[in-house]
Coordinates of C-alpha atoms and ligand atoms in Angstrom, one line a residue:
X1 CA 63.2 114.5 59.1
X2 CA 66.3 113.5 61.1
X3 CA 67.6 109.9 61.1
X4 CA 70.1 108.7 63.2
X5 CA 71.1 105.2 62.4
X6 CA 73.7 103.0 65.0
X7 CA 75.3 100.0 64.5
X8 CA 75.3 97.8 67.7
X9 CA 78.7 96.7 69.3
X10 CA 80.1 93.1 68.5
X11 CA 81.2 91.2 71.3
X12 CA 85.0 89.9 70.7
X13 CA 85.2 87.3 68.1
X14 CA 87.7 85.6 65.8
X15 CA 86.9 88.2 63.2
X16 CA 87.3 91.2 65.7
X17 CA 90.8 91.3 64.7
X18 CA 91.9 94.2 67.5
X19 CA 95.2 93.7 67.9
X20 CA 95.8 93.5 64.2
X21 CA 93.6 96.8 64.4
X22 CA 95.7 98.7 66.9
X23 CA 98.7 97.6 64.9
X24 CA 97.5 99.7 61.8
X25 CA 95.4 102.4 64.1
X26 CA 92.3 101.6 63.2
X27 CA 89.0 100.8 64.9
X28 CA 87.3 98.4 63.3
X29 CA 87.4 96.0 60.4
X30 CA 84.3 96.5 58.1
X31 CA 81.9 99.3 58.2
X32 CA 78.1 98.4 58.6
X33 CA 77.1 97.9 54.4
X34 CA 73.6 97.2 56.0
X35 CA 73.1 100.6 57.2
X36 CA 74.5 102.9 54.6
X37 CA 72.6 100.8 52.3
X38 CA 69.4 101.3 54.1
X39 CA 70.0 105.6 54.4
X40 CA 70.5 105.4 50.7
X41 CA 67.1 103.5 49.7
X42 CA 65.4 106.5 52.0
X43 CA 64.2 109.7 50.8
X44 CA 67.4 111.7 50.1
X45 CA 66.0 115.5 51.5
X46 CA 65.8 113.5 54.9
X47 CA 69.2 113.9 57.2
X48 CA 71.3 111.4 58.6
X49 CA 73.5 110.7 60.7
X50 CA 75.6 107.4 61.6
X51 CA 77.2 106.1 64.7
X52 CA 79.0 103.1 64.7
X53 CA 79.5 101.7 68.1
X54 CA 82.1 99.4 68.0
X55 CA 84.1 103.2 66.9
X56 CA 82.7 105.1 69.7
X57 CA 79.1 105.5 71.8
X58 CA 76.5 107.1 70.8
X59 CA 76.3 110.9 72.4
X60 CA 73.8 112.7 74.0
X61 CA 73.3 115.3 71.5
X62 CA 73.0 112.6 68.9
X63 CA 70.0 110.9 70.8
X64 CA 68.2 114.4 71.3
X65 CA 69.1 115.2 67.5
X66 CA 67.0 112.4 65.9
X67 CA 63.6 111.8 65.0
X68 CA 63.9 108.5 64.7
X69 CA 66.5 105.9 65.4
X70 CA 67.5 103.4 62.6
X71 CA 69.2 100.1 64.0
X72 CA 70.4 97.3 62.1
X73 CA 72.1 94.1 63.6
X74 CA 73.3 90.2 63.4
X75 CA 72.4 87.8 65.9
X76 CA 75.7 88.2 67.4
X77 CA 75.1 91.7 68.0
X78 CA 71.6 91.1 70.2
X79 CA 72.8 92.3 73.6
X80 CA 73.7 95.8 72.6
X81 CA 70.6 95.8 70.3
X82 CA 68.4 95.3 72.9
X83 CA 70.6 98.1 75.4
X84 CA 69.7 100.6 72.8
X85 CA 66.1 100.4 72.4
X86 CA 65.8 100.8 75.6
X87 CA 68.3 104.3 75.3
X88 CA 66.6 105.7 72.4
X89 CA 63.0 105.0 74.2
X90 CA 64.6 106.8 77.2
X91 CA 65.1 109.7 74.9
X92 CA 61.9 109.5 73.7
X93 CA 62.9 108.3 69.9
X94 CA 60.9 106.0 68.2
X95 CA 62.8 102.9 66.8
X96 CA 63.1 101.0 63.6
X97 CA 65.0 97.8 63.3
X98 CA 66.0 95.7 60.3
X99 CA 68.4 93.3 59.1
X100 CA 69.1 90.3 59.4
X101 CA 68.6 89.4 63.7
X102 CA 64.8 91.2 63.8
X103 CA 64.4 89.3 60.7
X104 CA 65.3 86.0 62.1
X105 CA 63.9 87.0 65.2
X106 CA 60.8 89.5 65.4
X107 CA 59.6 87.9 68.1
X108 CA 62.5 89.1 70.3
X109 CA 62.5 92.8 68.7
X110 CA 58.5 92.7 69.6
X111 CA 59.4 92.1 73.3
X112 CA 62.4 94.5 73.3
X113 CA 59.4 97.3 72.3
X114 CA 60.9 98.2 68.8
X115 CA 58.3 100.5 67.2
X116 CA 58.8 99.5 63.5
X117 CA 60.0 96.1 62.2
X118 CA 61.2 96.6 58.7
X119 CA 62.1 93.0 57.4
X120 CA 63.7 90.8 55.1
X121 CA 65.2 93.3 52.3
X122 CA 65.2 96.9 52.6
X123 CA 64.7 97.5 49.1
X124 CA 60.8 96.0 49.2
X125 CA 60.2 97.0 53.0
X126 CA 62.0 100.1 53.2
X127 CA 59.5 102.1 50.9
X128 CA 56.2 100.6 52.7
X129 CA 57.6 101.8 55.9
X130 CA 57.9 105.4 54.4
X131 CA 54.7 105.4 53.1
X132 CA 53.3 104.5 56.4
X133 CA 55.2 106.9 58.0
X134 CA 54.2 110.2 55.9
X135 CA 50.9 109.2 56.5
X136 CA 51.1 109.3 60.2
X137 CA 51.8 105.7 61.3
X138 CA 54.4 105.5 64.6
X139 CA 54.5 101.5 65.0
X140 CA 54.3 98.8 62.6
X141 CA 56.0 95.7 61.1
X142 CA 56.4 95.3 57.1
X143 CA 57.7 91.6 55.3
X144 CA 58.5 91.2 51.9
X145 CA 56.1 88.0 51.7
X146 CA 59.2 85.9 49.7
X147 CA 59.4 88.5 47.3
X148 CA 63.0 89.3 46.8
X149 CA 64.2 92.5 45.1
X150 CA 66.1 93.2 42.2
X151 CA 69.4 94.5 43.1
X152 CA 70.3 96.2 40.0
X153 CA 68.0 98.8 41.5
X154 CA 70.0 98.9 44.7
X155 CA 71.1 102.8 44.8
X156 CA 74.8 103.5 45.5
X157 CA 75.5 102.9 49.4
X158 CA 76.3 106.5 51.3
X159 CA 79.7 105.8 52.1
X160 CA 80.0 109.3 53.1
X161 CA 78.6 108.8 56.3
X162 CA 81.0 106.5 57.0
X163 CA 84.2 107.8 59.3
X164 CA 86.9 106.4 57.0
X165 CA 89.7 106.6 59.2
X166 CA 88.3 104.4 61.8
X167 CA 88.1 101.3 59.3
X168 CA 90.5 98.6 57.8
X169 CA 88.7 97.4 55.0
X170 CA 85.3 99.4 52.7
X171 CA 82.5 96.5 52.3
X172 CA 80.8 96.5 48.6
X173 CA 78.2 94.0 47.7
X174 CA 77.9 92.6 44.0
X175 CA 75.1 89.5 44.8
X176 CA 73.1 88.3 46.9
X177 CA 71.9 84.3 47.7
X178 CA 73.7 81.3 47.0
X179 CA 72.6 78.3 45.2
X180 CA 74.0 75.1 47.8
X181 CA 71.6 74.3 50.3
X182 CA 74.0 73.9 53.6
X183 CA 71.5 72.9 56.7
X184 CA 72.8 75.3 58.9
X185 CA 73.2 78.1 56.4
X186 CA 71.0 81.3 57.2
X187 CA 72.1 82.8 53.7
X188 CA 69.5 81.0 51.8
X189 CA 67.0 81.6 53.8
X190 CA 67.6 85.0 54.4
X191 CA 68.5 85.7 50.4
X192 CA 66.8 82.5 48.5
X193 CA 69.2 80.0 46.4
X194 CA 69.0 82.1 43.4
X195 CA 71.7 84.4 43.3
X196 CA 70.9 87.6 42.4
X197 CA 73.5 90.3 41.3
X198 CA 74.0 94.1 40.7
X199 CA 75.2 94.9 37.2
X200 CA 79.2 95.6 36.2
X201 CA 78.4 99.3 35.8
X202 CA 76.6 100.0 39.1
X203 CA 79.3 98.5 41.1
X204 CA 81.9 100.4 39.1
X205 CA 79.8 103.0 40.0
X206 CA 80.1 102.0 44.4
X207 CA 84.1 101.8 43.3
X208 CA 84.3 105.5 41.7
X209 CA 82.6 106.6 44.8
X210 CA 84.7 105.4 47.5
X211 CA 87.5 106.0 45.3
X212 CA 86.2 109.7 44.9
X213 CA 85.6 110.1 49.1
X214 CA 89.2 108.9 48.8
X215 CA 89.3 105.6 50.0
X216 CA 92.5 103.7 49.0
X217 CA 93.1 101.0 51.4
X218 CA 91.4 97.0 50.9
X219 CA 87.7 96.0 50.0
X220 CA 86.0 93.1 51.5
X221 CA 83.7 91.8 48.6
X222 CA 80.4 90.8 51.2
X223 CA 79.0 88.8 49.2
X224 CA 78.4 85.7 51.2
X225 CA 79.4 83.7 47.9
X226 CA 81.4 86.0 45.1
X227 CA 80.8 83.0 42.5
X228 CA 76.9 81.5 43.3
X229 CA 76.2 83.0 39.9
X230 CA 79.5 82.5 37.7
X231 CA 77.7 83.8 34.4
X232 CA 77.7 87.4 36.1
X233 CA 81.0 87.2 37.8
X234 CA 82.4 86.5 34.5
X235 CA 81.0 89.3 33.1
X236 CA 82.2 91.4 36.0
X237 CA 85.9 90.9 35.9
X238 CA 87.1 92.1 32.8
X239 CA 85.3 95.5 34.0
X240 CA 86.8 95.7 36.9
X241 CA 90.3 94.3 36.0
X242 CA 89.8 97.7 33.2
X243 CA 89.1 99.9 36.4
X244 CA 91.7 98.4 38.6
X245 CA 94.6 98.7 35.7
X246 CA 93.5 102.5 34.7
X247 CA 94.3 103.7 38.2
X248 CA 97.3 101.4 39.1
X249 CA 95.2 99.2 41.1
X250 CA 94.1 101.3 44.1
X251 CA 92.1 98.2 45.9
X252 CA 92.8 95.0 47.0
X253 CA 89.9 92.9 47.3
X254 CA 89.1 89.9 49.4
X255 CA 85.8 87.9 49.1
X256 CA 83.9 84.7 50.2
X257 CA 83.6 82.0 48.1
X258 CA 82.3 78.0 47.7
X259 CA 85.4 75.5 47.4
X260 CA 84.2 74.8 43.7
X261 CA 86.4 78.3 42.6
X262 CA 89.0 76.2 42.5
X263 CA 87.8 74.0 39.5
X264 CA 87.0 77.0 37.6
X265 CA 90.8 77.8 36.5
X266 CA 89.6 80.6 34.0
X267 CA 87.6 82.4 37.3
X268 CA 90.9 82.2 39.3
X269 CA 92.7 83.6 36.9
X270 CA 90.4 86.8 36.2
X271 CA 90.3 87.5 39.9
X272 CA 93.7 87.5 40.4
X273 CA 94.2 90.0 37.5
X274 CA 91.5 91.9 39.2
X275 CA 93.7 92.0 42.3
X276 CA 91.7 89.2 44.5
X277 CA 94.3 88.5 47.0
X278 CA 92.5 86.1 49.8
X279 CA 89.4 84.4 49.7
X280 CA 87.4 82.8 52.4
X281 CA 86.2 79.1 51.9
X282 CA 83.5 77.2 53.9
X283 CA 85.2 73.8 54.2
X284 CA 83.5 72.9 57.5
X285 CA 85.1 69.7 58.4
X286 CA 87.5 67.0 56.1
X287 CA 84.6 64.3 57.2
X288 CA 83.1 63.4 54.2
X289 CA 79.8 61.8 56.3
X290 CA 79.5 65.3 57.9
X291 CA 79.4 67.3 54.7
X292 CA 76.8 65.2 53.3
X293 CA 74.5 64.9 56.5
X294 CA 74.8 69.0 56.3
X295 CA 74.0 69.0 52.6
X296 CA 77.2 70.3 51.7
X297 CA 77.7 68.2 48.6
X298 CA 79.8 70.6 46.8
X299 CA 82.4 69.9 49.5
X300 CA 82.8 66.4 48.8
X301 CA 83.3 66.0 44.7
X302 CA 87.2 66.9 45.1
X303 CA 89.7 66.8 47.2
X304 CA 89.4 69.8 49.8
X305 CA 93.1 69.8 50.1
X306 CA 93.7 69.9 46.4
X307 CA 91.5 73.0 45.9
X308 CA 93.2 74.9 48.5
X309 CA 96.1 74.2 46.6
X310 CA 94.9 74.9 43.3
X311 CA 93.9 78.7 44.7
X312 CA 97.1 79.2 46.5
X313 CA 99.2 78.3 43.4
X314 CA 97.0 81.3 41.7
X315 CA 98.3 83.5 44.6
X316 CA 95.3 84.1 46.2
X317 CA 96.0 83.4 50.3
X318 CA 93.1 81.1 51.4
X319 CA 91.3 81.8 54.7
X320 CA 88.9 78.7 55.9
X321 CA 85.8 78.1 58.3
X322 CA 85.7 74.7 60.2
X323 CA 83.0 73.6 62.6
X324 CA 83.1 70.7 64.9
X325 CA 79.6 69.1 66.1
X326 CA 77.7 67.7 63.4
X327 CA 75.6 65.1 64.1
X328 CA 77.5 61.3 64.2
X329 CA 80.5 62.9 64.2
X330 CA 83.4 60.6 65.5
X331 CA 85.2 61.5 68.2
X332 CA 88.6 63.0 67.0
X333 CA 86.7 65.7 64.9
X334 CA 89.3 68.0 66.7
X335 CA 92.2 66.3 65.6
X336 CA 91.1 66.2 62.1
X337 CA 90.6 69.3 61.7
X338 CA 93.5 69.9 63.0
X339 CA 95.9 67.4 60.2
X340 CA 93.9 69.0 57.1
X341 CA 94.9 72.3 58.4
X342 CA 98.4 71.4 59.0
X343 CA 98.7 69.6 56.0
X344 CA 97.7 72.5 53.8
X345 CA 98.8 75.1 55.9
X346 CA 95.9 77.8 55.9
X347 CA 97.4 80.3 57.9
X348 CA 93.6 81.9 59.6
X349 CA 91.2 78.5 60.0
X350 CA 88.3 80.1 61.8
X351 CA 86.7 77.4 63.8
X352 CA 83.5 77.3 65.9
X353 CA 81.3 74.7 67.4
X354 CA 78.1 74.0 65.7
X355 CA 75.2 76.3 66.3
X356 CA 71.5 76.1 64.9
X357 CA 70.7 79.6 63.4
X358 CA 66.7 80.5 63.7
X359 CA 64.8 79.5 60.3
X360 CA 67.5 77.4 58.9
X361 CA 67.0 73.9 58.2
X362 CA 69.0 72.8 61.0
X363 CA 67.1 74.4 63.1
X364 CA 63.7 73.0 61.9
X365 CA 64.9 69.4 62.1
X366 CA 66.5 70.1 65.7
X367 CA 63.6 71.8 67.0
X368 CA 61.4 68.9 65.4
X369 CA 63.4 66.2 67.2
X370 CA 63.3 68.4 70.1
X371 CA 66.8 68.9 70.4
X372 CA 67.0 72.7 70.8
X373 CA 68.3 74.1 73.9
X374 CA 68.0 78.0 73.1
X375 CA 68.3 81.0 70.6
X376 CA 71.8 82.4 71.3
X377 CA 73.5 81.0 68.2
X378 CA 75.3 83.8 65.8
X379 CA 78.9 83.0 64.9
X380 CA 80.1 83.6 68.1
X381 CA 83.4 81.4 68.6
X382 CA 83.2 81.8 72.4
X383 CA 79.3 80.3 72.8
X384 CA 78.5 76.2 73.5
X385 CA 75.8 74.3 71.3
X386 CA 72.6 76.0 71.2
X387 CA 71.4 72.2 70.6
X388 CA 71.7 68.7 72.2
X389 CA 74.4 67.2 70.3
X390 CA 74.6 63.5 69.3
X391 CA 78.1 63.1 71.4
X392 CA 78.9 64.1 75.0
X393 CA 78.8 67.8 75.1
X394 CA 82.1 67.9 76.8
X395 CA 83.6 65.8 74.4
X396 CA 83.0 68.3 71.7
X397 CA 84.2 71.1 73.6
X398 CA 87.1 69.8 74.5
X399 CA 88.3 68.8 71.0
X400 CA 87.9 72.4 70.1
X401 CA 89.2 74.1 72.8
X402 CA 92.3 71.6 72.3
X403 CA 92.4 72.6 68.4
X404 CA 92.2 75.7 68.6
X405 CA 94.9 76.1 70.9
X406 CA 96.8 74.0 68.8
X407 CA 96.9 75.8 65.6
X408 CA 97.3 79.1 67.3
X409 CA 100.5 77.9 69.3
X410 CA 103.0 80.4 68.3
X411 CA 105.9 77.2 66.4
X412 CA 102.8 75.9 64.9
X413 CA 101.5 78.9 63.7
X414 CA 105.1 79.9 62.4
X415 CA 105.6 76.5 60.8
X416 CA 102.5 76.6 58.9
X417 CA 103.1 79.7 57.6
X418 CA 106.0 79.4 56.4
X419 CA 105.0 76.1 54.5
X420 CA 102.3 78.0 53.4
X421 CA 103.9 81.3 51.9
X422 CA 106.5 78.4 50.2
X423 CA 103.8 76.9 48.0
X424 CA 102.3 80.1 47.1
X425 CA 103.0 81.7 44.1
X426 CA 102.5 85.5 43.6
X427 CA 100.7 87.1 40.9
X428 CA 102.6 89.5 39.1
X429 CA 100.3 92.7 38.2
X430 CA 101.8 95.7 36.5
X431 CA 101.4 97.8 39.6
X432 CA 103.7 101.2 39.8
X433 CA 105.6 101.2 43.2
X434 CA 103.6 103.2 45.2
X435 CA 104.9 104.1 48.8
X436 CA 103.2 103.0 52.1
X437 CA 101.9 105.0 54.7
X438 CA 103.9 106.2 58.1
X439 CA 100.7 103.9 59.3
X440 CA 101.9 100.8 57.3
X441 CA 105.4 101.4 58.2
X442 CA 105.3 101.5 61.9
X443 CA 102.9 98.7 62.0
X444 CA 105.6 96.6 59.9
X445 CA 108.2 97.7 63.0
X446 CA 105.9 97.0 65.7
X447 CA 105.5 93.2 64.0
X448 CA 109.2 92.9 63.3
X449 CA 110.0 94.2 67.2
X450 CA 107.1 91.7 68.3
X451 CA 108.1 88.8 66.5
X452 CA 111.2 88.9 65.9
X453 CA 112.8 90.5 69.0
X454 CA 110.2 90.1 72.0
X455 CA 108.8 86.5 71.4
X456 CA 110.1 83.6 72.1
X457 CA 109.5 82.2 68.5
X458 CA 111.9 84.8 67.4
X459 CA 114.3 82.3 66.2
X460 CA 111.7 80.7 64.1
X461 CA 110.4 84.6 62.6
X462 CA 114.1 85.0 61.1
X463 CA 114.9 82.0 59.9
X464 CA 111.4 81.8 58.1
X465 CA 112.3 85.2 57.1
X466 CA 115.8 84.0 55.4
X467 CA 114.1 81.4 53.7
X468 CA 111.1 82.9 52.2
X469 CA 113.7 85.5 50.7
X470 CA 115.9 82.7 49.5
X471 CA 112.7 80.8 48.1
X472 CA 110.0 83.0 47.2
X473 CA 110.4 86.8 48.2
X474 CA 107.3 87.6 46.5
X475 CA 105.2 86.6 48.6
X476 CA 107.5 88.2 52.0
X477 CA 104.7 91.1 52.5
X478 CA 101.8 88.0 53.2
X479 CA 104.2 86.3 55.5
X480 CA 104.5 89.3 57.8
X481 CA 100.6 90.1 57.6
X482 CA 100.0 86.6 59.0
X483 CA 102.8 87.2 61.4
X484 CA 100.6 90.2 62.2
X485 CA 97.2 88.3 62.9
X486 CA 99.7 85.7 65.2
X487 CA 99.0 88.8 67.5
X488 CA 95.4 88.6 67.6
X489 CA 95.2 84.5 67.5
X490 CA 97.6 84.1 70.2
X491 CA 95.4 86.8 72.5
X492 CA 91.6 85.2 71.1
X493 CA 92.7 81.6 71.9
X494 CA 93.2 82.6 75.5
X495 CA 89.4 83.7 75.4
X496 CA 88.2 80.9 73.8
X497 CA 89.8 78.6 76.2
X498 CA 88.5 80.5 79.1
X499 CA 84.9 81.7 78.1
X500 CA 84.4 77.7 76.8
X501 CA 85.5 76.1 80.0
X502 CA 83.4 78.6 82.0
X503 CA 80.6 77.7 80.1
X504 CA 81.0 73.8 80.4
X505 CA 81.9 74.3 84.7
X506 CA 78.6 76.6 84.9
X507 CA 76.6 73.9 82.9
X508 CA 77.9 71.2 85.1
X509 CA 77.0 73.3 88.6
X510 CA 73.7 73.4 87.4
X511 CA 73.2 69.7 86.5
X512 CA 74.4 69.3 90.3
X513 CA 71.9 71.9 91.4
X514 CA 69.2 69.9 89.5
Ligands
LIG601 S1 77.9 77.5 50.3 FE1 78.0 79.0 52.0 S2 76.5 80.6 51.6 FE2 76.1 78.8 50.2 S3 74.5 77.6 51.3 FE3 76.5 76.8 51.9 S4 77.1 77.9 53.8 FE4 75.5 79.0 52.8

C-alpha cells in the first residue's frame, strides 16, 4: 500500500516569513506536524511518501506512485486543498482528508468529492478508516463522536519524511486543548478545554529522534497553549532542561502561551533554563470591555503591559497577536493597539481583523443574530470580516491598515526595538561556544548590508547597534534577528495595505451595482 500525503500551499501571511526565509535559505517555516503525525498512527509496512507544497509541487510520478492520497489542511489553506482533489482524481487516486478545515468544514470537503473524511483526531479516526479500508470500503466519513484520545499513546511523529533542509524551525507537540473559553477560539472546540498532554519520556523520546535525523536548528513548541495544564509542564521541564544541558543545548525552543505565564515566576524561570527563548501571547486588544465580551477573562486580571514585562525581564522575547473588530469596539481600536505596542515595545505584533471561525462560539451567536456574511475566515491577515461588524466596516479597516503600517514603518520599527532589546535581560545558560553555520553567517551580512548600508534607517541600525553594546550586548544577536524580520514586515505591510483596500473598493462597486 502506497501513501502519498501533501500538504496544501499557504497563501502569503504574516507568518510566511519569506524574506526572513531566503535570508537563511530555507523554504519554509514549520513542517506539517499534522501529517507526519497521521503516517505514523498508520500501519507501518505501508509506504509513504510526503510532499510539502509550499517546498515544491507535487510530480507526476508522485501522483501515478500512490494508492491513495492523504491531505491534511487549515482553513487558510482551502484553495489549494480543493485544486488537489481535483489533481489526484485526475489521476485516478482516491482521496482522504483530515485535519482541522474538513473538520470544521465537511460540508465543503463533501462537495470538493473527497472520498474519505477522517475527522476530529487522527488517533480515534485514523484506525476506523483502516479497518474500513482492508475490508474493501473506497468512500466514507469517520468522527470521533466527542471522544478525545489519549495522547500519551500518540506514536513518535516520522520526521524522516520530512526534507530537513527546506525548514527553519521542527514542530513537536506536548498537549493538546486549553482551558479559557475565548469566543472566537477554534482550539476548544477542535481539542475540548481540558488539556491533555504527552508524558516527559515520550517527548524526550520526539527530541532524540530529530536529534538522531540530525536536526540542530530551533523547535516551535505547537502546542496552541504550552501552559493550559501547568501540573504537567512542571513536570516536563526539569526533563528537558536534563536533556538540553547533557548535549550543550542543541535546540532553542519557542512556544505559544496564555498571558497568565507571567504570574507564574517559578514556570518562567524553568523555561528559560530549558532554553525557551520567545513565546507567543494572545493579548487581542488593551480594551478591557473587548476582552470580556470575547470571554477572555484571563486577559483582564493584570496589567497586559506588566506581564510582557515580567517575561522579557526573564529573557524570553515576547511575540503578541492583536485583533481589531470586536463587537462595541470604540473607534480608535487602531490607535490603541498601536500605544500598548509602542509602550512595551513587542518587536512582531501580529494583527488581524476579526474573523468568525466555523463551530466556534462566535460563530454560533453571529450566525444566530444573522450577522454572518461567509465561511472564508482562517487567520489570513490579508481577508475583511467574514461578519457584519457593529461599526462601519470601513472604519475598521482603515484603523488597521493605518496600524499596521504604523508599526512596520522602518524608525518605528527600529525605535521599538531597540527599547525593547534594552529592557530585556538575557539568560545566562552554560552553553559551550559553538560556531555558526556559513548559512547563519551570510544571512548576518546580508542584514548588516540591508540595514545598515542600503536603507535609509541606516543611521538609526548603528547607532542602536552602539548602544545595545554599550547597554546590554547580551542580548545583540535578538536585535539583529528582529532587524532580520524588518525585511519581511516592511514587504507584508505593502500587501496588507493593498489586498485590504482592494477588498473594501470591490465591496463598495458592488453596493453601487446593487
Ligand atoms: S487562550 Fe488561546 S487557545 Fe486558549 S481559548 Fe483563548 S484563544 Fe484559544
Amino acid at each position: 500500500m502506497r501513501v502519498l500525503l501533501v500538504y496544501p500551499q499557504f497563501p502569503k501571511t504574516f507568518w510566511s516569513y519569506e524574506k526572513v526565509l531566503e535570508l537563511v535559505d530555507r523554504k519554509v517555516l514549520l513542517p506539517p506536524l499534522g501529517l507526519v503525525t497521521v503516517a505514523a498512527i498508520l500501519p507501518q509496512e505501508w509506504e509513504f511518501k510526503l510532499v510539502d507544497q509550499n517546498i515544491r509541487p507535487v510530480q507526476v510520478e508522485e501522483w501515478q506512485w500512490a494508492d491513495l492520497v492523504i491531505l491534511s489542511a487549515m482553513i487558510v489553506q482551502k484553495d489549494d486543498m480543493q485544486d488537489l482533489i481535483v489533481r489526484a482524481h485526475n489521476y485516478g487516486k482516491p482521496v482522504l482528508v483530515g485535519g482541522p478545515y474538513p473538520t470544521a468544514l465537511p460540508e465543503e470537503m463533501r462537495a470538493a468529492g473527497a472520498d474519505f473524511l477522517v475527522l476530529d483526531e487522527g488517533e480515534i479516526t485514523l484506525p476506523l478508516f483502516v479497518e474500513a479500508w482492508k475490508k474493501g470500503e473506497r468512500s466514507g466519513e469517520y468522527r470521533s463522536e466527542g471522544v478525545k484520545p489519549d495522547v500519551t499513546s500518540t506514536p513518535i511523529p516520522r520526521f524522516d519524511l520530512l526534507d530537513f533542509s527546506a525548514y527553519d524551525s521542527m514542530s513537536i507537540q506536548f498537549s493538546r486543548g486549553c482551558p479559557f473559553q475565548c469566543e472566537f477560539c477554534d482550539i476548544i472546540v477542535l481539542y475540548g478545554r481540558k488539556p491533555r498532554t504527552k508524558t516527559p519520556e515520550q517527548l524526550i523520546k520526539e527530541l532524540n529522534y530529530l536529534y538522531e535525523l540530525g536536526w540542530r536548528r530551533s523547535i516551535f513548541m505547537v502546542d496552541d497553549n504550552f501552559i493550559g495544564n501547568k501540573r504537567n509542564v512542571k513536570l516536563l521541564l526539569p526533563v528537558l532542561q536534563k536533556w538540553q544541558e547533557e548535549r550543550n543545548y542543541p535546540f532553542a525552543f519557542t512556544t505559544e502561551a496564555s498571558v497568565d505565564l507571567a504570574q507564574d515566576q517559578e514556570l518562567l524561570d524553568m523555561m528559560v533554563a530549558c532554553r525557551f527563548e520567545a513565546v507567543f501571547l494572545g493579548i487581542e486588544t488593551p480594551d478591557a470591555d473587548s476582552l470580556s465580551l470575547t470571554k477572555k477573562y484571563q486577559n483582564t486580571r493584570d496589567s497586559l503591559s506588566d506581564a510582557v514585562d515580567q517575561i522579557t525581564a526573564k529573557g524570553i522575547r515576547v511575540m503578541a497577536g492583536f485583533i481589531i473588530g470586536f463587537d462595541n469596539e470604540a473607534p480608535g481600536a487602531g490607535q490603541r493597539i498601536v500605544e500598548f505596542v509602542e509602550k512595551t515595545g513587542i518587536p512582531s505584533a501580529m494583527f488581524g481583523m476579526l474573523q468568525a471561525l466555523p463551530g466556534t462560539a462566535l460563530w454560533f451567536r453571529l450566525e444566530k443574530e444573522g450577522r454572518l456574511l461567509n465561511n472564508n475566515a482562517g487567520g489570513n491577515q490579508t481577508h475583511l470580516m467574514n461578519f457584519v461588524p457593529t461599526r462601519p466596516i470601513e472604519q475598521i479597516a482603515q484603523e488597521y491598515v493605518d496600524a499596521f503600517t504604523h508599526l512596520y514603518e522602518p524608525h518605528v520599527y527600529l525605535k521599538r526595538i531597540y527599547r525593547y532589546y534594552l529592557k530585556m535581560n538575557a539568560p545566562s545558560l552554560n552553553m559551550k561556544f559553538t560556531m555558526p553555520d556559513l548559512i547563519d553567517l551570510r544571512a548576518l551580512a546580508t542584514v548588516i548590508w540591508r540595514q545598515g548600508v542600503k536603507r535609509s534607517t541606516r543611521w538609526l541600525f548603528w547607532q542602536n547597534i552602539w548602544g545595545i553594546l554599550r547597554h546590554n550586548p547580551a542580548v545583540l544577536t535578538n536585535y539583529l534577528l528582529s532587524c532580520a524580520h524588518n525585511e519581511h514586515f516592511l514587504y507584508y505591510r505593502d500587501i496588507v495595505k493593498q489586498q485590504i483596500e482592494f477588498q473594501l473598493s470591490a465591496g463598495q462597486k458592488e453596493e453601487v451595482a446593487v
